[in-house]
């Protein structure tokens, strides 16, 4: 059965949506739950998604709104604990990233997630967040400054 | 830099999009159901508010060409379905008296029946529901949707008869009915 435009969009963007969800939640299980809930919501309003100026950005907006609506209280850093210390060579950096992201304000966290983990352009990020491109640039710079203050991440975030 | 940060994102197992789609359809159906129920409820409220005071038969002006009527011993009209279409009216407790519509006031006012001034000749609900039709002509004085045929009608002490009357509701209870003009 041929996929319609919306289904094609979801198939194409699913990996990005999952990456964004991981950046927002900090662990794979919550990320899958968030992505699934967001995509269900997107399915129920697929005409709006397809009519949006930047459909892939609107899909991210739904993810962000779902995430915001699910947050009940300020979170503490909650990185996943690897099964064994040697299993994942980048586990330490990953935990540091999750902890650092959790310390960022919502907007900066979303900007980093969209720009650097989900790989959206400045224009698409601005569309997803409903702000100007200038704001995206400013928020990105501030967020990266804060990430650089983490010694584990300093090298990763160097330009 | 982006590539280095992206490498930190773990490989996440793809979602079952078929399941996502199914859940979305289920939610959409539920939303439609909720909207339908809300619309029906709103419609019912509007209809209920429109007809809550009195059956259409009482409020309607006599038809220019009344539906066929078979006179009975009590002179109550016998409505018949128009064009073979059955109709069921909505009712509120009321009585037709001296050419006016009176509505029940209980329990806001206690009945104090005085001089008897008549009896109920026709029970509108029984007649119309039995016929599954609505009488669009006028009803005899005392016809009621609230009480049985033969129930006593009396003045309400302290009130003019044109404004309030007391009606025997059965089992020793009386109800006060007030004209809609008062």
Short mmCIF file of C-alpha atoms in Angstrom, two decimals, chain A:
data_model
loop_
_atom_site.label_atom_id
_atom_site.label_comp_id
_atom_site.label_asym_id
_atom_site.label_seq_id
_atom_site.Cartn_x
_atom_site.Cartn_y
_atom_site.Cartn_z
CA UNK A 1 0.00 0.00 0.00
CA UNK A 2 1.44 3.38 -0.98
CA UNK A 3 2.20 5.78 1.82
CA UNK A 4 0.45 9.12 1.81
CA UNK A 5 2.38 12.38 2.16
CA UNK A 6 2.06 12.46 5.91
CA UNK A 7 3.19 8.88 6.38
CA UNK A 8 6.18 9.54 4.15
CA UNK A 9 7.04 12.57 6.26
CA UNK A 10 6.84 10.55 9.47
CA UNK A 11 8.98 7.74 8.08
CA UNK A 12 11.54 10.27 6.89
CA UNK A 13 11.61 12.28 10.11
CA UNK A 14 11.20 9.54 12.69
CA UNK A 15 14.91 9.24 13.49
CA UNK A 16 15.21 12.99 14.00
CA UNK A 17 12.11 13.05 16.17
CA UNK A 18 13.57 10.29 18.34
CA UNK A 19 16.89 12.14 18.68
CA UNK A 20 15.07 15.30 19.70
CA UNK A 21 12.96 13.33 22.17
CA UNK A 22 16.09 11.82 23.66
CA UNK A 23 17.71 15.23 24.04
CA UNK A 24 14.62 16.49 25.82
CA UNK A 25 14.00 13.52 28.11
CA UNK A 26 17.52 12.23 28.66
CA UNK A 27 16.80 8.53 28.36
CA UNK A 28 15.77 6.15 25.57
CA UNK A 29 12.56 4.83 27.17
CA UNK A 30 11.13 8.24 27.88
CA UNK A 31 12.29 9.37 24.47
CA UNK A 32 10.33 6.61 22.75
CA UNK A 33 7.25 7.37 24.83
CA UNK A 34 7.51 11.07 24.04
CA UNK A 35 8.08 10.48 20.33
CA UNK A 36 5.19 8.03 20.16
CA UNK A 37 2.79 10.39 21.92
CA UNK A 38 3.89 13.28 19.71
CA UNK A 39 3.46 11.28 16.53
CA UNK A 40 0.00 10.13 17.63
CA UNK A 41 -0.93 13.77 18.12
CA UNK A 42 0.60 14.60 14.77
CA UNK A 43 -1.41 11.84 13.08
CA UNK A 44 -4.64 13.26 14.48
CA UNK A 45 -3.84 16.65 12.96
CA UNK A 46 -1.94 15.55 9.91
CA UNK A 47 -3.66 18.05 7.61
CA UNK A 48 -2.33 20.90 9.74
CA UNK A 49 1.13 19.38 9.68
CA UNK A 50 1.14 19.05 5.91
CA UNK A 51 -0.24 22.56 5.44
CA UNK A 52 2.45 24.07 7.67
CA UNK A 53 5.12 26.23 6.06
CA UNK A 54 7.81 23.79 7.19
CA UNK A 55 6.13 20.44 7.94
CA UNK A 56 9.24 18.87 9.51
CA UNK A 57 9.55 21.88 11.82
CA UNK A 58 5.87 21.64 12.77
CA UNK A 59 6.42 18.00 13.63
CA UNK A 60 9.14 19.14 16.08
CA UNK A 61 6.79 21.79 17.48
CA UNK A 62 4.37 19.00 18.37
CA UNK A 63 7.20 17.07 20.06
CA UNK A 64 8.19 20.17 22.07
CA UNK A 65 4.61 20.94 23.06
CA UNK A 66 4.04 17.34 24.10
CA UNK A 67 7.23 17.42 26.15
CA UNK A 68 6.23 20.68 27.85
CA UNK A 69 2.75 19.35 28.61
CA UNK A 70 4.19 16.19 30.15
CA UNK A 71 6.62 17.98 32.46
CA UNK A 72 5.03 18.05 35.88
CA UNK A 73 7.91 19.30 37.98
CA UNK A 74 11.46 20.54 37.59
CA UNK A 75 13.58 17.61 36.67
CA UNK A 76 16.89 16.46 37.92
CA UNK A 77 19.50 15.11 35.55
CA UNK A 78 18.60 11.54 34.79
CA UNK A 79 21.06 9.90 32.49
CA UNK A 80 20.72 6.26 31.67
CA UNK A 81 23.16 4.03 33.48
CA UNK A 82 25.11 1.80 31.13
CA UNK A 83 25.03 -1.95 31.78
CA UNK A 84 28.76 -2.00 32.20
CA UNK A 85 31.33 0.76 32.30
CA UNK A 86 33.24 -0.60 29.36
CA UNK A 87 30.24 -1.41 27.19
CA UNK A 88 29.89 2.07 25.75
CA UNK A 89 33.01 4.11 25.25
CA UNK A 90 31.12 7.37 25.06
CA UNK A 91 28.83 6.67 28.00
CA UNK A 92 30.57 9.21 30.20
CA UNK A 93 30.22 11.97 27.64
CA UNK A 94 26.63 11.01 27.02
CA UNK A 95 25.82 11.22 30.72
CA UNK A 96 27.55 14.57 30.91
CA UNK A 97 25.53 15.84 27.94
CA UNK A 98 22.24 14.68 29.47
CA UNK A 99 23.12 16.32 32.77
CA UNK A 100 24.21 19.53 31.06
CA UNK A 101 21.08 19.67 28.90
CA UNK A 102 18.90 19.19 31.97
CA UNK A 103 20.50 22.27 33.51
CA UNK A 104 19.66 24.47 30.53
CA UNK A 105 16.53 26.60 30.35
CA UNK A 106 13.80 25.02 28.19
CA UNK A 107 14.37 27.29 25.21
CA UNK A 108 18.14 26.79 25.12
CA UNK A 109 17.75 23.08 25.57
CA UNK A 110 15.31 22.94 22.69
CA UNK A 111 17.60 25.02 20.51
CA UNK A 112 20.59 22.75 21.13
CA UNK A 113 18.48 19.67 20.58
CA UNK A 114 17.02 20.94 17.33
CA UNK A 115 20.17 22.52 15.90
CA UNK A 116 22.90 20.14 17.02
CA UNK A 117 21.27 16.79 17.76
CA UNK A 118 18.40 16.80 15.29
CA UNK A 119 20.34 18.82 12.70
CA UNK A 120 17.67 21.35 11.76
CA UNK A 121 18.68 24.59 10.07
CA UNK A 122 18.39 27.92 11.86
CA UNK A 123 15.29 28.71 9.82
CA UNK A 124 13.66 25.37 10.62
CA UNK A 125 14.55 25.71 14.30
CA UNK A 126 13.01 29.17 14.38
CA UNK A 127 9.87 27.79 12.76
CA UNK A 128 9.69 24.91 15.24
CA UNK A 129 10.09 27.24 18.21
CA UNK A 130 7.96 30.05 16.84
CA UNK A 131 10.71 32.63 17.29
CA UNK A 132 13.05 34.64 15.08
CA UNK A 133 16.23 33.30 13.54
CA UNK A 134 18.12 35.93 15.52
CA UNK A 135 16.74 34.46 18.74
CA UNK A 136 17.81 30.99 17.67
CA UNK A 137 21.33 32.21 17.03
CA UNK A 138 21.54 34.03 20.34
CA UNK A 139 20.06 31.18 22.34
CA UNK A 140 22.36 28.69 20.63
CA UNK A 141 25.43 30.71 21.50
CA UNK A 142 24.38 31.01 25.15
CA UNK A 143 23.52 27.34 25.39
CA UNK A 144 26.84 26.25 23.91
CA UNK A 145 28.68 28.56 26.30
CA UNK A 146 27.02 26.79 29.20
CA UNK A 147 27.79 23.35 27.75
CA UNK A 148 31.43 24.35 27.38
CA UNK A 149 31.60 25.03 31.09
CA UNK A 150 31.34 21.26 31.55
CA UNK A 151 34.89 19.88 31.34
CA UNK A 152 33.76 16.61 29.79
CA UNK A 153 31.93 18.39 27.01
CA UNK A 154 34.39 21.21 26.41
CA UNK A 155 36.19 19.48 23.58
CA UNK A 156 32.97 18.30 21.96
CA UNK A 157 31.46 21.74 21.88
CA UNK A 158 34.52 23.60 20.65
CA UNK A 159 33.87 25.25 17.34
#
